[in-house]
Every structure is written in structure tokens, then in C-alpha cells.
PDB file of C-alpha atoms in Angstrom:
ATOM      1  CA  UNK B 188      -2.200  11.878  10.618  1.00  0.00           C
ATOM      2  CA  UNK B 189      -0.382   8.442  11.383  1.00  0.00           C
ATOM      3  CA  UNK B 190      -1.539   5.503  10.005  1.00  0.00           C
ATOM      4  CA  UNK B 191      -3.053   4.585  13.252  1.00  0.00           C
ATOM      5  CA  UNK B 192      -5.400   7.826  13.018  1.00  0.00           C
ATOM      6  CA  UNK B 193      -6.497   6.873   9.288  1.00  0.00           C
ATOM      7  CA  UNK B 194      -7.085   3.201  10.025  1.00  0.00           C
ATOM      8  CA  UNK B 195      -9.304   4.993  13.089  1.00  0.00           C
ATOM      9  CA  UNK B 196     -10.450   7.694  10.919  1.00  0.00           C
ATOM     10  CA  UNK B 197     -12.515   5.305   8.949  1.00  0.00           C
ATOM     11  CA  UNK B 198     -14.168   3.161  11.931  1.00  0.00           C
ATOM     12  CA  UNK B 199     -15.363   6.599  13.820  1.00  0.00           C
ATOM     13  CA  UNK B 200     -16.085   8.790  11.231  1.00  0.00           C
ATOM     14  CA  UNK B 201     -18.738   9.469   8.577  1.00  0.00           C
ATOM     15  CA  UNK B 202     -18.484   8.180   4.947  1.00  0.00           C
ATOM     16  CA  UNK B 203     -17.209  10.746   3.172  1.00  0.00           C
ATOM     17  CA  UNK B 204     -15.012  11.779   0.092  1.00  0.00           C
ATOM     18  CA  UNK B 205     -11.924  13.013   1.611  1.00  0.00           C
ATOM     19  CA  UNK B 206      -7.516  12.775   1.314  1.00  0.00           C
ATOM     20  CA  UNK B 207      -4.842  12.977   3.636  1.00  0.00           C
ATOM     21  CA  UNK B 208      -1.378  12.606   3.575  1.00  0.00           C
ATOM     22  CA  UNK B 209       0.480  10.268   5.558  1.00  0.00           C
ATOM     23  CA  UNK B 210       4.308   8.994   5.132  1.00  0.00           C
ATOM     24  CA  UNK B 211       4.932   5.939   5.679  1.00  0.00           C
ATOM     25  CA  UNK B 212       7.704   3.002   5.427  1.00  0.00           C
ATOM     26  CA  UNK B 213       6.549   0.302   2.530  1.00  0.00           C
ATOM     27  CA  UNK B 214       7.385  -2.784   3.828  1.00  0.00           C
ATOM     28  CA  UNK B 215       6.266  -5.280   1.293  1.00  0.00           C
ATOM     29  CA  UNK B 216       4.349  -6.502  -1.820  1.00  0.00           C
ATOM     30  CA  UNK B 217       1.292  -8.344  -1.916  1.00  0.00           C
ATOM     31  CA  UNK B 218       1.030 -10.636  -4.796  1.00  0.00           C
ATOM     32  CA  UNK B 219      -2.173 -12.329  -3.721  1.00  0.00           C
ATOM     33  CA  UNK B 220      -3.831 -10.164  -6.973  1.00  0.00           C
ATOM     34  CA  UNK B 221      -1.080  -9.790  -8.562  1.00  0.00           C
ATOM     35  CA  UNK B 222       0.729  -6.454  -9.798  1.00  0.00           C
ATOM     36  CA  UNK B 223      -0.678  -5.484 -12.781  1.00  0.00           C
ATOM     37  CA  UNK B 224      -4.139  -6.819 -14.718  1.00  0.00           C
ATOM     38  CA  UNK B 225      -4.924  -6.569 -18.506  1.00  0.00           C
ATOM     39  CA  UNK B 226      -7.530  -3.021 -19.054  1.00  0.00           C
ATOM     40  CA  UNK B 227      -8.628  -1.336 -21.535  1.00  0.00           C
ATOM     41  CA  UNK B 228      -6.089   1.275 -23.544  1.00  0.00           C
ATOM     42  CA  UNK B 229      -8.883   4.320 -23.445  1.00  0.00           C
ATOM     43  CA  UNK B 230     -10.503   4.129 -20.198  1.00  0.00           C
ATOM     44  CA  UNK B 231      -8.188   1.738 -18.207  1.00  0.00           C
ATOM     45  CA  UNK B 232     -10.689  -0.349 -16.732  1.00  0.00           C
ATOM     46  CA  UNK B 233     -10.283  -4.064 -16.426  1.00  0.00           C
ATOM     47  CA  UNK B 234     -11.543  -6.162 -20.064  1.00  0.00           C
ATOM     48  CA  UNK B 235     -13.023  -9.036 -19.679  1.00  0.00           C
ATOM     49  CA  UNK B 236     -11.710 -12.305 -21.396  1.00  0.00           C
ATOM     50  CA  UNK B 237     -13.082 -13.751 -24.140  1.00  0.00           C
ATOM     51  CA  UNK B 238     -12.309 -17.504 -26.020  1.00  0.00           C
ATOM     52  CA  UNK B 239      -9.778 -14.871 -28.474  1.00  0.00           C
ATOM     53  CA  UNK B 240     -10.646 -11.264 -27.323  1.00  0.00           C
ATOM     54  CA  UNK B 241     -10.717  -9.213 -24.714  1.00  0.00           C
ATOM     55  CA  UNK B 242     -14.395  -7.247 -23.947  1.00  0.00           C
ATOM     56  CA  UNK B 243     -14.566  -3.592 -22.611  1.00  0.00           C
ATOM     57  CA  UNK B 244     -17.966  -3.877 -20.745  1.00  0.00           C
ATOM     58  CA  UNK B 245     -17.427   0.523 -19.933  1.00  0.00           C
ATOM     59  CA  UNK B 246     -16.846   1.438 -23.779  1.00  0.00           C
ATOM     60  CA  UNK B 247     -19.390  -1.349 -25.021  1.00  0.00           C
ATOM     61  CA  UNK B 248     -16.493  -2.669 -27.161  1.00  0.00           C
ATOM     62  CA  UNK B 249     -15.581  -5.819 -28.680  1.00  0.00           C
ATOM     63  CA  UNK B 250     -11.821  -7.187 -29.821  1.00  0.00           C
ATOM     64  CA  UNK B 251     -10.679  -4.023 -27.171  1.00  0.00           C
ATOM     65  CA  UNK B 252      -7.291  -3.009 -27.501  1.00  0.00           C
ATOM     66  CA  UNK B 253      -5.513  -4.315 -24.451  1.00  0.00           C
ATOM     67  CA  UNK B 254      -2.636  -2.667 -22.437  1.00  0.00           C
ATOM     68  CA  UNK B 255      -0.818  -4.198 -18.887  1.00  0.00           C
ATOM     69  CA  UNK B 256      -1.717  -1.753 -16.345  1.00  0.00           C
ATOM     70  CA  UNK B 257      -0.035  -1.508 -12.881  1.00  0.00           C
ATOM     71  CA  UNK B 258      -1.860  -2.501  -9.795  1.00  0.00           C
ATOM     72  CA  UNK B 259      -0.077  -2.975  -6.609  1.00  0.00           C
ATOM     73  CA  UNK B 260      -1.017  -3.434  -3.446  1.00  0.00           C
ATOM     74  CA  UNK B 261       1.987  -1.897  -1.013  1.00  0.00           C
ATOM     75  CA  UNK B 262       1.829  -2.936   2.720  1.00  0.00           C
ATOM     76  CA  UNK B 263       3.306   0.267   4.718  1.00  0.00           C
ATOM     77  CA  UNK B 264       3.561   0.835   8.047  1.00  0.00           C
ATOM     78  CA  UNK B 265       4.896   3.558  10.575  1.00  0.00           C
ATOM     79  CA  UNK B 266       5.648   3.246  14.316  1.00  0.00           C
ATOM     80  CA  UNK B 267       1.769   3.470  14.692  1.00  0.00           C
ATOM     81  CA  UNK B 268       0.082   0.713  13.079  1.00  0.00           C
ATOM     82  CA  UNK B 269       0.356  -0.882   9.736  1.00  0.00           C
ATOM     83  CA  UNK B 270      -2.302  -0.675   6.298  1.00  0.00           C
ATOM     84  CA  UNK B 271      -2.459  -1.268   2.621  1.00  0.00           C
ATOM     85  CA  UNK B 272      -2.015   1.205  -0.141  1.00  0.00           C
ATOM     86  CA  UNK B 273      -3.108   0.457  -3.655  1.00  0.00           C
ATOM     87  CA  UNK B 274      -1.769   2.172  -6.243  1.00  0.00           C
ATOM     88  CA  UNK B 275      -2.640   2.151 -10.212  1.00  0.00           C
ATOM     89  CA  UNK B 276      -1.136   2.653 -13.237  1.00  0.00           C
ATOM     90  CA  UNK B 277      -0.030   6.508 -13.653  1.00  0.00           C
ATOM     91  CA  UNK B 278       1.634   6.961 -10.135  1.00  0.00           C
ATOM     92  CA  UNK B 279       3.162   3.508 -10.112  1.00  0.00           C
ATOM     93  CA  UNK B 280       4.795   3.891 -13.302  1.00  0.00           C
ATOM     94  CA  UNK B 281       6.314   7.660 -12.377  1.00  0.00           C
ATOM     95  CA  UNK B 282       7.576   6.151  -9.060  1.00  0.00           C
ATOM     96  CA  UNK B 283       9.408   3.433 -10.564  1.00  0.00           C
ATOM     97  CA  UNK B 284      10.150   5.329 -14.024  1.00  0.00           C
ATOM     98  CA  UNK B 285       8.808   1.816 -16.035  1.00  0.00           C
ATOM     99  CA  UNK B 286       5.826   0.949 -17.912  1.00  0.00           C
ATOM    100  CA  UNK B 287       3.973  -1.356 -16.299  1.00  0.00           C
ATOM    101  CA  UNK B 288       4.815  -3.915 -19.675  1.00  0.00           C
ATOM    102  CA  UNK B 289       7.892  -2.730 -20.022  1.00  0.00           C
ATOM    103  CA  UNK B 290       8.321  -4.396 -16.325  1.00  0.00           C
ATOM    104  CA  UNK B 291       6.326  -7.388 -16.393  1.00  0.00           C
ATOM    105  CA  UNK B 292       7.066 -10.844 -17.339  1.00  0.00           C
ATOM    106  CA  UNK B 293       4.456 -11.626 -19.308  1.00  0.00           C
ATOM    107  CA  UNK B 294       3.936 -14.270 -21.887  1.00  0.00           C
ATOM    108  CA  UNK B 295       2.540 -12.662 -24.808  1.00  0.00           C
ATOM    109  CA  UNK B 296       0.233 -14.790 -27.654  1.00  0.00           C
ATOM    110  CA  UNK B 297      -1.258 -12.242 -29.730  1.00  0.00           C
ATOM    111  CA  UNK B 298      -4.448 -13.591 -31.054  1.00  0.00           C
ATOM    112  CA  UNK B 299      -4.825 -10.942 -34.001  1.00  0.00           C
ATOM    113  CA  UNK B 300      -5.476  -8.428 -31.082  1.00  0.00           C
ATOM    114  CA  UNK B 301      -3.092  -4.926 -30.707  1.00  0.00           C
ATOM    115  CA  UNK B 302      -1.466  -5.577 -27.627  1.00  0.00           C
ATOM    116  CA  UNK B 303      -1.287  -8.334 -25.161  1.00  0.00           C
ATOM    117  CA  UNK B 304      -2.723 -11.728 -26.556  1.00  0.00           C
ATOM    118  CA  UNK B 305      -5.986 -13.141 -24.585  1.00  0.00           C
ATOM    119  CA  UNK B 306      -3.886 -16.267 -23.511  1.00  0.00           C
ATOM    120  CA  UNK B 307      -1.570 -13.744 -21.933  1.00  0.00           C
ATOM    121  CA  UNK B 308      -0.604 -14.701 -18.553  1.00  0.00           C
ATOM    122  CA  UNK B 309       1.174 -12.653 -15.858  1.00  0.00           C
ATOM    123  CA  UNK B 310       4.384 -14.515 -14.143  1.00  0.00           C
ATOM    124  CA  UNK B 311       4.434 -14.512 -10.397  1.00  0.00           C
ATOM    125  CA  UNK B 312       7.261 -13.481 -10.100  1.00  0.00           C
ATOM    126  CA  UNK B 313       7.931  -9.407  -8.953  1.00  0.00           C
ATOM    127  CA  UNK B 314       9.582  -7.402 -11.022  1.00  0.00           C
ATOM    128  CA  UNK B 315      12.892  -5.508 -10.034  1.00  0.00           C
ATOM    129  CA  UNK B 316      11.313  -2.149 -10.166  1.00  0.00           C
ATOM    130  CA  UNK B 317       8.579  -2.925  -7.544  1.00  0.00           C
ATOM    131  CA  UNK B 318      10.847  -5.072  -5.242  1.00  0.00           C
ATOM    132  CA  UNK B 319      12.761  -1.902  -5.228  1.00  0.00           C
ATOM    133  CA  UNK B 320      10.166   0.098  -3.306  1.00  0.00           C
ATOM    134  CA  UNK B 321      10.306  -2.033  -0.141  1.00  0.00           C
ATOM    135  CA  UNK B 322      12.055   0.044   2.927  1.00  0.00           C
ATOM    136  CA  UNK B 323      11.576   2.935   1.230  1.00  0.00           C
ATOM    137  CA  UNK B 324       9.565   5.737   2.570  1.00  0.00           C
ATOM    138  CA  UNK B 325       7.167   7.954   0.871  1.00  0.00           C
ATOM    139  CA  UNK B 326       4.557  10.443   1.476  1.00  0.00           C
ATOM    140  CA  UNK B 327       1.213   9.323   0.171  1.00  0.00           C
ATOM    141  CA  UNK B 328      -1.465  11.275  -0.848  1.00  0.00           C
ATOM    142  CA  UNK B 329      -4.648   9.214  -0.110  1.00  0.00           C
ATOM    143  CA  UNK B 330      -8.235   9.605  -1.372  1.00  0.00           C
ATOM    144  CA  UNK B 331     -10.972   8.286   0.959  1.00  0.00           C
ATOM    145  CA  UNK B 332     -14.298   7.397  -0.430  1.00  0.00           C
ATOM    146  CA  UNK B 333     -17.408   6.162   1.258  1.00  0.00           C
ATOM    147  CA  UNK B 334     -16.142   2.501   0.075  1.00  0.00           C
ATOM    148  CA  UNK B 335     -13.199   3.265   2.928  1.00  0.00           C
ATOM    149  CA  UNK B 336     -15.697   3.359   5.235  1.00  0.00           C
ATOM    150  CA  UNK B 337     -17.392  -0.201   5.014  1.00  0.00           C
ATOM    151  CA  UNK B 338     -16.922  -2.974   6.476  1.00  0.00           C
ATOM    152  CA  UNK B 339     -15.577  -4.543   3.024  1.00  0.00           C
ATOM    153  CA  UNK B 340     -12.468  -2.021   2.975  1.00  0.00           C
ATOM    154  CA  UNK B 341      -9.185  -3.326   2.440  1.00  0.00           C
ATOM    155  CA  UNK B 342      -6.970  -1.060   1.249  1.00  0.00           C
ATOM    156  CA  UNK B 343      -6.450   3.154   0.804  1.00  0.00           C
ATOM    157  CA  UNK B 344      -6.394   4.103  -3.002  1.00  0.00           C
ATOM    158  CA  UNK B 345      -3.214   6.461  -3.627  1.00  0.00           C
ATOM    159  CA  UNK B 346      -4.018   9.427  -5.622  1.00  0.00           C
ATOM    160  CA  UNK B 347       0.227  11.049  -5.770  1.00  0.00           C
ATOM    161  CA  UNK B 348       2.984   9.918  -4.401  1.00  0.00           C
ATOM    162  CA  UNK B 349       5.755  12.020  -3.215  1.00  0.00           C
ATOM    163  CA  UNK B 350       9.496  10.121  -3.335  1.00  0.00           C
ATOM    164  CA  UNK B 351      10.369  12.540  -0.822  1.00  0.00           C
ATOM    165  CA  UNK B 352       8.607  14.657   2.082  1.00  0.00           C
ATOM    166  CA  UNK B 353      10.342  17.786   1.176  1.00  0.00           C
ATOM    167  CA  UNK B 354       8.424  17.525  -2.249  1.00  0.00           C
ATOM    168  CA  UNK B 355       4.974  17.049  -0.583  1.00  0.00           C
ATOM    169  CA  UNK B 356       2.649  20.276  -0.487  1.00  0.00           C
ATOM    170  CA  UNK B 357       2.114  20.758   3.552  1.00  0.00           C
ATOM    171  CA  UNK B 358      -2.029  21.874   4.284  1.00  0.00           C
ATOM    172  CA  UNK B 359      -2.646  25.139   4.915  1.00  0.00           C
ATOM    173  CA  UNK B 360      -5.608  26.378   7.279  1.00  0.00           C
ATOM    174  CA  UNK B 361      -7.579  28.971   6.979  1.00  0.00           C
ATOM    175  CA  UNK B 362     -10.235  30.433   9.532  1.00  0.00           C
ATOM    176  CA  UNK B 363     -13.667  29.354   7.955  1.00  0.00           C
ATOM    177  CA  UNK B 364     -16.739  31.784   7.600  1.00  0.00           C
ATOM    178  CA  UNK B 365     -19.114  30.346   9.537  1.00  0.00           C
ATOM    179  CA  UNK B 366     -17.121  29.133  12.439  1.00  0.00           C
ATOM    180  CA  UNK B 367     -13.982  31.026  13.311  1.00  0.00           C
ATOM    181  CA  UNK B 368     -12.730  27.919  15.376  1.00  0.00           C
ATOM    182  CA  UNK B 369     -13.177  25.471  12.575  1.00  0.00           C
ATOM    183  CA  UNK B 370      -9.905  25.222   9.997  1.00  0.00           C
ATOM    184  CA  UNK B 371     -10.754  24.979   6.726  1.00  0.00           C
ATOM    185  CA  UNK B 372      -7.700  22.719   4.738  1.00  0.00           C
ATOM    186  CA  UNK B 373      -6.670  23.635   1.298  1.00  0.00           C
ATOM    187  CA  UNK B 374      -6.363  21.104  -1.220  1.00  0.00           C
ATOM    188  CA  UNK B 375      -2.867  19.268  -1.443  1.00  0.00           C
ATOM    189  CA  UNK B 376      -2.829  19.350  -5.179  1.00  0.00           C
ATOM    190  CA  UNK B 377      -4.914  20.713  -8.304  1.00  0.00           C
ATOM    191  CA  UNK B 378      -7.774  19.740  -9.982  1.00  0.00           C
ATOM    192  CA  UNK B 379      -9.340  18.171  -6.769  1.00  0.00           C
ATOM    193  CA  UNK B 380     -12.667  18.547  -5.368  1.00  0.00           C
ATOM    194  CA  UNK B 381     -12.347  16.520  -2.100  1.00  0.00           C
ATOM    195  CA  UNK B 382     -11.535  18.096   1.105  1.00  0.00           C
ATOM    196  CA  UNK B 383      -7.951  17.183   2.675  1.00  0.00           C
ATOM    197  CA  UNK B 384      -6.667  16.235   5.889  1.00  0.00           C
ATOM    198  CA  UNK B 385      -3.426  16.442   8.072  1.00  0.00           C
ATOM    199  CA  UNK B 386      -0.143  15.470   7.024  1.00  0.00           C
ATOM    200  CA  UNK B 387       1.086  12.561   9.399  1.00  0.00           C
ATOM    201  CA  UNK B 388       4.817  13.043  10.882  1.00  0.00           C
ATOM    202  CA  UNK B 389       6.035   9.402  11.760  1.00  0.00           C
ATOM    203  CA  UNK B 390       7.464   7.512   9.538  1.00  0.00           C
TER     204      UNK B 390
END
């Protein structure tokens, strides 16, 4: 589907857990949360700051190791309609081939704490890697949850990225069971329990 269909997809249809591909043109950064945010080096999820630690609230942990994680917020667009992509650490860092602290310009102060100090602050400015990505086209491979389909969605969370379309697994359809005129889509990639969508063809 374009990205006109998805951004329609989730005002007409029924919350549900779902991906799709869709290529599409990135055509800038948004910085308005940053790139990247300080989480937690076992289950990546954001630590809270303390007066000289850092707080894992999911692990129920204290003086949490810390580690810069990516999260960017790409604004992409085809000749349908425009939308936001967020993408976290893993794919971010195999699409630009950089740890997300190898890439940042970050102040450290370590505090006694493995990893980045809780006075740590993130500079503004975007690092070369990112900047990079704008007017390049991708296919994205999106997962849909029944967040997507609030009122309060913002963005589409990016599951894989594929640097090029010829490396993106196309859906295949099979006649279903029950209803010989409904396709059934295969999953785009492993270890996935959601059901897929179309790939889009505009870029």
C-alpha cells in the first residue's frame, strides 16, 4: 500500500496487530525528541534519572547500567501523502552501520555508573550518519498495533528496514480455507506472529 492507504488504513479499519510494507522517500529528521534516549543495557527500555543514578522501573533495578539507544523519528513521504516512521535501536544502527554512542555527541560525566554518566546530556545537533538518510528511499516493514489506531497516534513503529526494494521479501497469497475468495498473506519475515499486508509501489 502507499502511504496514503496506511495513513487511511488506520482511520477506517479495526484495531488490530498487523505489518505492511511500504517504500517510501525519507525526507527529514525530527529532533523535537531527540535521536537517541538513555535505556537500560538488558531490556532497552528508557531509565529513569536519579540525583546520581539511573532507575530501571521494568527490571526493578537500582544504579542500572546505562547504554545510548537510537530513537529516530524519520518523516517519509511518497507521491501519496506524507507520515512518520520511528525507528529504534537494532534497525537504526544496521542501516547506518554505527552504534547509536558511537554516533552521538554526548557529554559524558560518569558518576561511578558503567556507561553514560546521569548528568549526561545529548547535543542537538544530528549526527552525520542520520543526516545521511534524508532523500534516500527504503522499504519499510511496519508493525501496526491497536495504539496505531487511536486518536493519540503519531507515528508507525519500523520493525526491518530494507536499503533496497530488491532485498525486501514480496507477500505471497494463498487461497484461505474457509473462503476461497479471501487471500491469506504470508509473513514478510520470521519469527512473526502478526498478519501482513501489501507491499506499496510508489516511492
Amino acid at each position: 500500500m502507499t502511504v496514503s492507504e496506511l495513513n487511511q488504513f488506520v482511520i477506517t479499519s479495526e484495531s488490530q496487530i498487523i505489518e505492511f510494507l511500504c517504500t517510501a522517500k525519507v525526507t527529514g529528521i525530527d529532533q523535537a525528541d531527540g535521536w537517541c534516549y538513555i535505556g537500560c543495557s538488558v531490556c532497552s527500555k528508557k531509565l529513569l534519572r536519579e540525583t546520581s543514578s539511573f532507575t530501571c522501573v521494568p527490571c526493578n533495578v537500582t544504579n542500572a547500567v546505562a547504554a545510548l539507544r537510537y530513537r529516530v523519528t524519520l518523516s517519509v513521504s511518497d507521491s501519496t501523502d506524507t507520515a512518520s516512521f520511528l525507528g529504534f535501536d537494532i534497525e537504526m544502527a544496521k542501516l547506518t552501520n554505527i552504534l547509536a554512542s558511537e554516533a552521538s555527541q554526548i557529554v559524558l560525566m560518569f558518576l561511578g555508573i558503567p556507561g553514560i554518566g546521569a548528568d549526561a546530556r545529548v547535543d542537538t545537533e544530528l549526527p552525520q550518519a542520520l543526516a545521511e538518510l534524508v532523500g534516500k528511499t527504503y522499504t519499510f516493514q511496519l508493525k501496526l498495533n491497536d495504539f496505531n489506531f487511536t486518536s493519540k497516534h503519531q507515528t508507525f513503529t519500523i520493525s526491518r528496514i530494507f536499503p533496497e526494494r530488491a532485498l525486501a521479501p514480496l507477500p505471497a497469497f494463498v487461497e484461505s480455507g474457509n473462503n476461497p475468495d479471501e487471500p491469506v498473506a504470508e509473513a514478510v519475515a520470521p519469527d512473526t506472529s502478526a498478519r501482513v499486508g501489501t507491499t506499496c509501489n510508489d516511492t
